Coordinates of N, CA, C and O in Angstrom, one line a residue:
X1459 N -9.0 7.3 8.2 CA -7.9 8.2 8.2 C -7.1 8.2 9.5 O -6.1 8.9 9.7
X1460 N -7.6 7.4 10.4 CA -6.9 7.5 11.5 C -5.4 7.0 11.8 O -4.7 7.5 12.7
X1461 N -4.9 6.0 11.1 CA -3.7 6.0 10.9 C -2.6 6.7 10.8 O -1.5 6.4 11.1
X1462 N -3.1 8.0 10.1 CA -2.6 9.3 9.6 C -2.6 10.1 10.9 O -2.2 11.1 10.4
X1463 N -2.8 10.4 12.1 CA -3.2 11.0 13.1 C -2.4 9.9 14.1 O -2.6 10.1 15.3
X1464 N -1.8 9.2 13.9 CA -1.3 8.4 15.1 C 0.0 7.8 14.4 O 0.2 7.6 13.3
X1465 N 0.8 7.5 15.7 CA 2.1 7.6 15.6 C 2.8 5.9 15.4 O 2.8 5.0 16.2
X1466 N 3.3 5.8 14.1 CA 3.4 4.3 13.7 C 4.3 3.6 14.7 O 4.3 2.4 14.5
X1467 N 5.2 4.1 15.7 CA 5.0 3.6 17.0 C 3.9 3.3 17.5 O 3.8 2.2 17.9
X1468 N 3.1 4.0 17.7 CA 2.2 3.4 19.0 C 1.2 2.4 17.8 O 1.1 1.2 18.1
X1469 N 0.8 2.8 16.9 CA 0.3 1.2 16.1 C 1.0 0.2 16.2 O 0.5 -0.9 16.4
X1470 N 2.6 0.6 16.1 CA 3.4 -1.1 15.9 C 3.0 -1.7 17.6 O 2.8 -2.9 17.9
X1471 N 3.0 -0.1 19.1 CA 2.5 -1.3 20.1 C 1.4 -1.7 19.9 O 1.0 -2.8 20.2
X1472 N 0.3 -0.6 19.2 CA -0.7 -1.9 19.3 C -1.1 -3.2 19.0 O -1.9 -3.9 19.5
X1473 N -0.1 -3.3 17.7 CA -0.3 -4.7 17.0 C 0.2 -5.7 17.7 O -0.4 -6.8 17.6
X1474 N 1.1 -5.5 18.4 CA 2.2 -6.2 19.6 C 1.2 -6.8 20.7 O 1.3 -8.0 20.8
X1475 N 0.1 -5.8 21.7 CA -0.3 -5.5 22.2 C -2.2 -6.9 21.8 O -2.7 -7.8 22.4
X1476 N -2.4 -6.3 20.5 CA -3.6 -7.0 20.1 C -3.2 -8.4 19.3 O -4.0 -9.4 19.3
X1477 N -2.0 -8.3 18.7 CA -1.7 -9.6 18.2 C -1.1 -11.2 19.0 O -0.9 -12.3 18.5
X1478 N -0.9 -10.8 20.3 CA -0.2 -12.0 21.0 C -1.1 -12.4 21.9 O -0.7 -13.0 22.9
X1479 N -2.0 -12.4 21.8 CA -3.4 -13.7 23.1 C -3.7 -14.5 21.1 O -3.4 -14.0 20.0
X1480 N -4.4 -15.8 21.5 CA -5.0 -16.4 20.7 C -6.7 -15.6 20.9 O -7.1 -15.0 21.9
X1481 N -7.2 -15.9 19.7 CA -6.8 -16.6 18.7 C -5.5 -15.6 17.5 O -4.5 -16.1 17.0
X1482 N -5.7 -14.4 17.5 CA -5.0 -14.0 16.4 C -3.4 -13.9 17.0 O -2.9 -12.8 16.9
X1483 N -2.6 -15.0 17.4 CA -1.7 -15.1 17.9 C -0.5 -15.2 16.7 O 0.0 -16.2 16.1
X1484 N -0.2 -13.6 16.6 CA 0.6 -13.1 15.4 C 2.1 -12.5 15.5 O 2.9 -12.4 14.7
X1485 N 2.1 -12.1 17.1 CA 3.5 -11.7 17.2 C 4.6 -12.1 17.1 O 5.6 -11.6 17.5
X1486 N 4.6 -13.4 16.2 CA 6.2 -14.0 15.8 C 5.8 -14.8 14.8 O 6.0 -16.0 14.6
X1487 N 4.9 -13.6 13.7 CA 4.5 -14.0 12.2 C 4.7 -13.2 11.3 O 4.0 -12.2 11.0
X1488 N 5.8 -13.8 10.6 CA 5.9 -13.0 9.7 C 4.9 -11.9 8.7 O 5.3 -10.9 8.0
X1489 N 3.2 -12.6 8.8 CA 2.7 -11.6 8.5 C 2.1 -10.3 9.0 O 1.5 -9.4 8.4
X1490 N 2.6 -10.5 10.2 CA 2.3 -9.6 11.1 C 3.0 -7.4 10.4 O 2.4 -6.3 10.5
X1491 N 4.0 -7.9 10.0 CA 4.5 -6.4 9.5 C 3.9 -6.4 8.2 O 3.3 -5.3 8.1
X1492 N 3.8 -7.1 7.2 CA 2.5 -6.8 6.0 C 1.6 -6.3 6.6 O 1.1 -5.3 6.1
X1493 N 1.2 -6.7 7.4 CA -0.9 -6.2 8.0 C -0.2 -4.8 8.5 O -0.4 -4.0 7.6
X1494 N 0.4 -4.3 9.3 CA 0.9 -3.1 9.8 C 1.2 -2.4 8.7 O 0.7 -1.3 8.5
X1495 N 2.2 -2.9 7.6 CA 2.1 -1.8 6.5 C 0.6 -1.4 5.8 O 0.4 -0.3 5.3
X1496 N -0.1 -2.3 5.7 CA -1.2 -2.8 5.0 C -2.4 -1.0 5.9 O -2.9 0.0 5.4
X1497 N -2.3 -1.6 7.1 CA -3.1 -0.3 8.0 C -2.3 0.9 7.9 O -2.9 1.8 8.5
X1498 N -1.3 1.1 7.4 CA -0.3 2.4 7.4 C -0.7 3.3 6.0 O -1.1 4.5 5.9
X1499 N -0.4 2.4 5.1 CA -1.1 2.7 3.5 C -2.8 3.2 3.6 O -3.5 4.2 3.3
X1500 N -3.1 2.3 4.2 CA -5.1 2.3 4.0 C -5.4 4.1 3.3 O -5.7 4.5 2.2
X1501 N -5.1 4.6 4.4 CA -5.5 5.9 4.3 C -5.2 6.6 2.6 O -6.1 7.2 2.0
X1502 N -3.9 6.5 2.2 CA -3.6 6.9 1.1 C -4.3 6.4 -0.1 O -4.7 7.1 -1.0
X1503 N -4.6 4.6 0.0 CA -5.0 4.1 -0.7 C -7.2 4.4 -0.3 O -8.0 4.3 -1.2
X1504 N -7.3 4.5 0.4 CA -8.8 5.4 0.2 C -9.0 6.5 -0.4 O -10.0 6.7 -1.0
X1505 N -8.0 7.4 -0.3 CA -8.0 8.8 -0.5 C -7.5 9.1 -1.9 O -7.3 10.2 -2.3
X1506 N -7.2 7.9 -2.7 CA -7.0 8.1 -4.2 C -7.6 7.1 -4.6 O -7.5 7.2 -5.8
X1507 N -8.4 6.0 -4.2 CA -9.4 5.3 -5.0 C -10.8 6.4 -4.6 O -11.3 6.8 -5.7
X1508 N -11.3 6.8 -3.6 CA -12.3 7.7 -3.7 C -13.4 8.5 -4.8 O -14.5 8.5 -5.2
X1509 N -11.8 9.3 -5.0 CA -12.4 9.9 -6.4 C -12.8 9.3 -7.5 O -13.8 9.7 -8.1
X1510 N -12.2 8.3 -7.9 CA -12.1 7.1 -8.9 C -13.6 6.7 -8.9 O -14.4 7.1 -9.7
X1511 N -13.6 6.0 -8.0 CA -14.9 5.4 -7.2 C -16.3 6.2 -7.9 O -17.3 5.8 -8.6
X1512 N -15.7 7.9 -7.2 CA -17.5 8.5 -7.0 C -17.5 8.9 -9.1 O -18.4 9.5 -9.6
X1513 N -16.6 8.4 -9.6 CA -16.4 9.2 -10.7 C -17.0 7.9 -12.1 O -16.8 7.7 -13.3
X1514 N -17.6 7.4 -11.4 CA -17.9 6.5 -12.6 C -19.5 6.4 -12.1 O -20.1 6.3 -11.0
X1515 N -20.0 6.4 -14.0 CA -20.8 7.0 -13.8 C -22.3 6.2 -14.0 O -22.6 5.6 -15.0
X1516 N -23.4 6.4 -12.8 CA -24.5 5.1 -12.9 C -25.4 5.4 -14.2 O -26.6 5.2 -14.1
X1517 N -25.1 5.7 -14.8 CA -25.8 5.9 -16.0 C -25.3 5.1 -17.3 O -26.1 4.8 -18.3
X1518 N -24.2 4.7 -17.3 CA -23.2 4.3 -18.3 C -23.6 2.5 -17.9 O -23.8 1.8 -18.8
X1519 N -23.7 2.1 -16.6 CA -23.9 0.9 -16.5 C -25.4 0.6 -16.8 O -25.7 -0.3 -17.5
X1520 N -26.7 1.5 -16.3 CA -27.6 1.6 -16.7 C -28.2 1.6 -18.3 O -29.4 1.4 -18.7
X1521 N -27.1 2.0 -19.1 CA -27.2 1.7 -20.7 C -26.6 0.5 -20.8 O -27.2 -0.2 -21.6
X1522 N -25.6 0.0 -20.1 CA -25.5 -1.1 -20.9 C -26.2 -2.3 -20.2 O -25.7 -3.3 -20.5
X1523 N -27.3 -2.4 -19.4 CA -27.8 -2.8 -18.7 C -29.1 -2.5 -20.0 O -29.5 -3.7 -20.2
X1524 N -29.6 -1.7 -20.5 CA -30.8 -1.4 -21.0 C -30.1 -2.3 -22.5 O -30.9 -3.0 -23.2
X1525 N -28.8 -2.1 -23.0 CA -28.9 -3.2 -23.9 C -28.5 -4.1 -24.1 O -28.2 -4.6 -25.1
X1526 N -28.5 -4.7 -22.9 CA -28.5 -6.0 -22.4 C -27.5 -6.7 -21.8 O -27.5 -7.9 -21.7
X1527 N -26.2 -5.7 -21.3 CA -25.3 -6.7 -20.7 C -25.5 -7.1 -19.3 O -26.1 -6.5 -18.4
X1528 N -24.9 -8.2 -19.2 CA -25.2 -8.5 -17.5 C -24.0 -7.8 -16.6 O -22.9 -7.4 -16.9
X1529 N -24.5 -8.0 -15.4 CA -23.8 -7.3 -14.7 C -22.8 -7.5 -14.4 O -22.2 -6.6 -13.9
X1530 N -22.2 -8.5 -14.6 CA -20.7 -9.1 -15.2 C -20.0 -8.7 -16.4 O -18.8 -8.3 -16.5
X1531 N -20.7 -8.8 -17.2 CA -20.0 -7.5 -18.5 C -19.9 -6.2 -18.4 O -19.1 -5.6 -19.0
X1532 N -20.7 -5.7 -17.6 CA -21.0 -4.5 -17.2 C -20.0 -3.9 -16.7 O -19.3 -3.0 -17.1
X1533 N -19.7 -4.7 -15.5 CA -18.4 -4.1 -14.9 C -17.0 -4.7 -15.6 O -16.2 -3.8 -15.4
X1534 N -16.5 -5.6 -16.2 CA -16.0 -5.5 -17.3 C -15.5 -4.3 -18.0 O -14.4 -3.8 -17.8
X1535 N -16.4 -3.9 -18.8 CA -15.9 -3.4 -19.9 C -16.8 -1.5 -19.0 O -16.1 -0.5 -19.3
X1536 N -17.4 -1.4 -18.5 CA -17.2 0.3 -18.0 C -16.6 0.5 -16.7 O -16.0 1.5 -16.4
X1537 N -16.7 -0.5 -15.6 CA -16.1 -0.1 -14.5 C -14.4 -0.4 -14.5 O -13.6 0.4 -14.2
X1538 N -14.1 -1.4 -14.7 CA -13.0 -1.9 -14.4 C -11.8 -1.0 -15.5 O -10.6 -0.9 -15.1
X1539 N -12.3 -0.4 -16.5 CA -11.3 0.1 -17.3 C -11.3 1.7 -16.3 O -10.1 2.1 -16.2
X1540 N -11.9 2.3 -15.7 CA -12.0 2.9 -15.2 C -11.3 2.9 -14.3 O -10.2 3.6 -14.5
X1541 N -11.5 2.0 -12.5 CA -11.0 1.7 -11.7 C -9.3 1.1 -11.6 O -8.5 0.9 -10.7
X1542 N -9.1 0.8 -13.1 CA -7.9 -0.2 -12.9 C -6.9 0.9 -12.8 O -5.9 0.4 -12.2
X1543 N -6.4 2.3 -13.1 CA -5.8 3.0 -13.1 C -5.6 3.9 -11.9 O -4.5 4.3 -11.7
X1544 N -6.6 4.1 -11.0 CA -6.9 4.1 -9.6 C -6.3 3.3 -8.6 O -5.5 3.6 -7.7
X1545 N -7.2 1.5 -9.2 CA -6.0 1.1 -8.1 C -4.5 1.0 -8.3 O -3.8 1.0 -7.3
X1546 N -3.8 1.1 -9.8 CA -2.9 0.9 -9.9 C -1.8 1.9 -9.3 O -0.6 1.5 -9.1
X1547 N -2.4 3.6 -8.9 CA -1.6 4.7 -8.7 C -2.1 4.5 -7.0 O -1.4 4.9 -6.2
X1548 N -3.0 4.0 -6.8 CA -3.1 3.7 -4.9 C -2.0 2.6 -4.4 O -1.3 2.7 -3.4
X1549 N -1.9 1.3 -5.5 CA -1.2 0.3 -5.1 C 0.6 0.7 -5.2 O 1.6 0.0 -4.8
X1550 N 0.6 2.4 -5.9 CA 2.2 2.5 -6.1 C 2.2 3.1 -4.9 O 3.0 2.5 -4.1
X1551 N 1.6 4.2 -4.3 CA 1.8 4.8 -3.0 C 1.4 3.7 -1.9 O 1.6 4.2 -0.8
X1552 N 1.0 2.7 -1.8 CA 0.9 1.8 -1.0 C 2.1 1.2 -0.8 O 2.5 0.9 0.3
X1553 N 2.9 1.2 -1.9 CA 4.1 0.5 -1.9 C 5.4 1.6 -1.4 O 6.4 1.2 -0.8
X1554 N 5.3 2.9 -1.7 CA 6.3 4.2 -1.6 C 6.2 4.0 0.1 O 7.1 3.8 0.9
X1555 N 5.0 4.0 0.3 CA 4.1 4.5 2.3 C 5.0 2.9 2.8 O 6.0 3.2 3.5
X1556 N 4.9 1.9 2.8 CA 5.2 0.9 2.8 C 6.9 0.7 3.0 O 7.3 0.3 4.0
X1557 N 7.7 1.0 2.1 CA 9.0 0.8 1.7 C 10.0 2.1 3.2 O 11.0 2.0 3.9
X1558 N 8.8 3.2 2.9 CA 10.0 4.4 3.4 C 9.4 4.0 5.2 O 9.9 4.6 6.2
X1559 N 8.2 2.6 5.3 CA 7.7 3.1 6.7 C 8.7 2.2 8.0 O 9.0 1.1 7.6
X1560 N 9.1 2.5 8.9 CA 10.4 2.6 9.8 C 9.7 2.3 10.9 O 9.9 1.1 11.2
X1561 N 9.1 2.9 11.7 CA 8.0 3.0 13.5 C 8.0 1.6 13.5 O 8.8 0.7 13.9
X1562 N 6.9 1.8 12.8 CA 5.9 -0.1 13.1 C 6.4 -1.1 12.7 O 5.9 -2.1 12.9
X1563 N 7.8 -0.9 11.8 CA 8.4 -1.5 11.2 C 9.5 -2.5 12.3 O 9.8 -3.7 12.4
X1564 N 9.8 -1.3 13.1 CA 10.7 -1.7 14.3 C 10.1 -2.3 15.6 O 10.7 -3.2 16.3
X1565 N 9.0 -1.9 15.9 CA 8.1 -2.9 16.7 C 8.0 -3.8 16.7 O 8.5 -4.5 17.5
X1566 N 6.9 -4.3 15.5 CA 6.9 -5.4 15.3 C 7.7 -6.4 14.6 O 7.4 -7.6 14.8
X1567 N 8.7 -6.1 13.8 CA 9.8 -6.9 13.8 C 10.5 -7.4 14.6 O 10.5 -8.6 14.5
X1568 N 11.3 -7.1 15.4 CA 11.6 -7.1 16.9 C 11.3 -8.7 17.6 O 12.0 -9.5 18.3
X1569 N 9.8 -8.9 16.9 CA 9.3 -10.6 17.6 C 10.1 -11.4 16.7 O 10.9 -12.3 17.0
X1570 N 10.0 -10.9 15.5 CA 10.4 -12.4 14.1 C 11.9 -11.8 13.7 O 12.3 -12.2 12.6
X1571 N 12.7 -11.0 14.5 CA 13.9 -11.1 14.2 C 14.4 -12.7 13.7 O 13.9 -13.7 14.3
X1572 N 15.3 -12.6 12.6 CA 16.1 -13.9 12.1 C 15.2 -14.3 11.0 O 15.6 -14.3 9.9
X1573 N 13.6 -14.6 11.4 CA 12.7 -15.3 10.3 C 13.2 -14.2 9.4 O 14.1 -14.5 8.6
X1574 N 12.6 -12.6 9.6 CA 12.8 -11.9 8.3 C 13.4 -10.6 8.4 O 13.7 -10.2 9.5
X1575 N 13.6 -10.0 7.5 CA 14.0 -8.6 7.3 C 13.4 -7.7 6.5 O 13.2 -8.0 5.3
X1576 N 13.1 -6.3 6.9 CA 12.7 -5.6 6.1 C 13.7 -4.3 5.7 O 14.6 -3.8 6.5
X1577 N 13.5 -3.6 4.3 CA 14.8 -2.6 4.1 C 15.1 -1.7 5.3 O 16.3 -1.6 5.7
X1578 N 13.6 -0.9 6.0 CA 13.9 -0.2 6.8 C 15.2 -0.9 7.9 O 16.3 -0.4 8.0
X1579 N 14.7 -2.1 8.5 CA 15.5 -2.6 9.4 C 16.9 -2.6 8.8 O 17.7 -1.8 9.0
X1580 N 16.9 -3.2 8.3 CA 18.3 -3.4 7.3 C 19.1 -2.0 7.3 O 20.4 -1.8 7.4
X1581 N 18.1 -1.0 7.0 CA 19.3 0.5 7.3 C 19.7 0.8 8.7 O 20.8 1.2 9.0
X1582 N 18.7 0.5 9.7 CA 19.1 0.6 10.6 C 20.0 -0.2 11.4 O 20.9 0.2 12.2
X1583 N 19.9 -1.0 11.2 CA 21.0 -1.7 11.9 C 22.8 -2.0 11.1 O 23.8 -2.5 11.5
X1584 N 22.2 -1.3 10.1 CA 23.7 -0.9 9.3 C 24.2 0.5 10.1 O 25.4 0.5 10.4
X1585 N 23.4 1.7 10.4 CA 23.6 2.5 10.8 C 23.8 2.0 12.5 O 24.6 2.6 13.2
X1586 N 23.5 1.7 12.7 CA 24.0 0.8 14.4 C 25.3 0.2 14.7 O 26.0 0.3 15.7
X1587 N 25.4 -0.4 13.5 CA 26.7 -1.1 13.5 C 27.8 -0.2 12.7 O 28.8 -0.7 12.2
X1588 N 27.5 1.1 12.7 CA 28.6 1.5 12.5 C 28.9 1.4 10.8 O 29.9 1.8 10.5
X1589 N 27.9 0.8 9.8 CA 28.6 0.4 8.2 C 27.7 1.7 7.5 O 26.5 1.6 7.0
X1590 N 28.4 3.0 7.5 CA 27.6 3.8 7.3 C 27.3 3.8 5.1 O 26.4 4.3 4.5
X1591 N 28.4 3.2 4.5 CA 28.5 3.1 3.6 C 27.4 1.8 2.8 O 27.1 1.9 1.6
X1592 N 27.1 0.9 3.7 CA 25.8 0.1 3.6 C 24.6 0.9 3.6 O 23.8 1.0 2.7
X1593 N 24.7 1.6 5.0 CA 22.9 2.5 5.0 C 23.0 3.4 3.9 O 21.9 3.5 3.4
X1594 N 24.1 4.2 3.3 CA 24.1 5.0 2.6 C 23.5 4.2 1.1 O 22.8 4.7 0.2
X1595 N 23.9 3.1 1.1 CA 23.4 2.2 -0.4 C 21.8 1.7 0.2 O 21.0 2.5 -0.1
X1596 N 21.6 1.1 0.6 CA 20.2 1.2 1.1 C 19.7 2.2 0.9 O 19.1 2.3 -0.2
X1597 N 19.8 3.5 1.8 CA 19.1 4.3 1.4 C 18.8 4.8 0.0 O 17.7 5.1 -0.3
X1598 N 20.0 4.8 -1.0 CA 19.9 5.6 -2.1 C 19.1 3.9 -2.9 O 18.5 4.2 -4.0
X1599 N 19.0 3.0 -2.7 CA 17.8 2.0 -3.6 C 16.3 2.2 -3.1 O 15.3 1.8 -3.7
X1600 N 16.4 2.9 -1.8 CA 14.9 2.8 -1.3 C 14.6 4.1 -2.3 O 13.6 3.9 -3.1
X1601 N 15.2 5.2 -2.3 CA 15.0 6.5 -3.0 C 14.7 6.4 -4.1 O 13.6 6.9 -4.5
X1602 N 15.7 5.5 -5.0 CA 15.6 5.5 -6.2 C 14.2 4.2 -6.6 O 13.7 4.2 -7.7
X1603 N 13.9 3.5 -5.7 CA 12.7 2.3 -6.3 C 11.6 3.6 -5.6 O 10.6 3.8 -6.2
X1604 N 11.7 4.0 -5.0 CA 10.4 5.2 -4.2 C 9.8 6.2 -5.3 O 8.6 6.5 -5.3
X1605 N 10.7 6.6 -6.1 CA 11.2 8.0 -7.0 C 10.4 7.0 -8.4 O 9.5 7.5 -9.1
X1606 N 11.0 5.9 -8.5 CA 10.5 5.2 -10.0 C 8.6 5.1 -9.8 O 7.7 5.6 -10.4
X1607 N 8.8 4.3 -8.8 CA 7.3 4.0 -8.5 C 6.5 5.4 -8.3 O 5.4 5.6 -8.9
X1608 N 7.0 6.1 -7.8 CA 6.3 7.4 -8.2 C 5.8 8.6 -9.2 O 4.9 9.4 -9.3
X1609 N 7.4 7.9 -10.1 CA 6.9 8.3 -11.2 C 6.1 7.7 -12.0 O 5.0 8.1 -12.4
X1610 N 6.5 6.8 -12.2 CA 5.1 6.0 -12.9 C 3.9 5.9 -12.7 O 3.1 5.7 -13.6
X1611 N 3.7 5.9 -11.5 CA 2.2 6.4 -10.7 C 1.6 7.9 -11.6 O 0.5 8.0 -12.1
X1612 N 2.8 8.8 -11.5 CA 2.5 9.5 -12.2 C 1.5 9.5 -13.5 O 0.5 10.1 -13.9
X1613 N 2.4 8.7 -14.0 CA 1.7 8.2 -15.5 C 0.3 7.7 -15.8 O -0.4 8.2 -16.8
X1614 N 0.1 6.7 -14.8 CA -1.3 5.9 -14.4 C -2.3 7.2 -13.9 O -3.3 6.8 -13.3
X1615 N -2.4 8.7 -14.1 CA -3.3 9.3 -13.3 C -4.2 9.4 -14.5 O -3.7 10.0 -15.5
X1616 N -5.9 8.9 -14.5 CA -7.1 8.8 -14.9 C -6.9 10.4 -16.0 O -6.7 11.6 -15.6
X1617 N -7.0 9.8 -17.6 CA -7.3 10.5 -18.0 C -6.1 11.0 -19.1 O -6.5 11.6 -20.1
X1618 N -4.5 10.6 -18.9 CA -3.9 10.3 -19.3 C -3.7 9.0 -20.4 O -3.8 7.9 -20.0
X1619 N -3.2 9.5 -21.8 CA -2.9 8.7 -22.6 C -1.2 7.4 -21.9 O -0.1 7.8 -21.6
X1620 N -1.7 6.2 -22.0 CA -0.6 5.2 -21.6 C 0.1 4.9 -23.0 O 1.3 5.0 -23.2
X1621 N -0.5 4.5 -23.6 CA -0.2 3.6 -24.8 C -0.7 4.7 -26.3 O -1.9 4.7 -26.6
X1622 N 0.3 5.4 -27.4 CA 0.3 6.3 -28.3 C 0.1 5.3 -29.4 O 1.2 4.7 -29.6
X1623 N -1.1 5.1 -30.1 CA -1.3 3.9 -31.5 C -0.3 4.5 -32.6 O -0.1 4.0 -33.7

């Protein structure tokens, strides 16, 4: 949870900071702001697989274990129908946490200017230059793909019907 407790500025210097000696010589790698979003999400995405996790149940594998499946079918057909709706509603807020995140966004992009861009950057530097009618359309696609993915996340919460036969 530490992520959550510290300021995605000072992560984006740390990555700055731990990413540019070899070997992990990442400050002018494009993957370098995935792994930063990646550590920004964590938190959210622990904190809604968790429950998931403690909620399935060793007794259910233990039957099908007693009539004989292997532990590859096992998780198959009781864990995974379970877990896949977990990761699916972690992997939408991974993506909402991701999309709206700005700090570490601007740090470490900063090295790989030109290679890439990300939306945040993209508003800001519309809002810099003055094209306030650009940041305003940015903004309202970040809102509206934030707002979808969230709703549907919605949908995906454990226990809810997806599919009406």
């Amino acid at each position: 949870m530490l992520p959550l407790g510290t300021s995605a500025v000072t992560l984006g210097f740390g990555y700055i900071v731990a990413f540019s000696e070899p070997p992990l010589e990442w400050r002018a790698s494009a993957w370098l702001v995935p792994f930063a979003h990646a550590l920004l999400a964590l938190p959210f995405v622990v904190r809604t697989l968790t429950p998931t996790l403690r909620s399935i149940d060793p007794h259910l594998r233990e039957a099908a274990r007693v009539m004989g499946a292997t532990p590859a079918l096992a998780w198959r057909e009781i864990d995974w129908p379970i877990l896949a709706r977990g990761i699916a509603v972690a992997a939408t807020f991974a993506f909402a946490v991701s999309v709206g995140e700005f700090g570490a966004t601007l740090m470490v992009a900063g090295s790989i200017v030109g290679k890439t861009q990300t939306l945040s950057i993209a508003v800001y530097e519309a809002v810099q230059a003055g094209q306030d009618d650009t940041a305003n359309f940015l903004v309202a696609i970040t809102s509206i793909t934030c707002i979808a993915v969230l709703l549907s996340a919605g949908r995906l919460v454990p226990g809810r019907v997806l599919v009406r036969a």
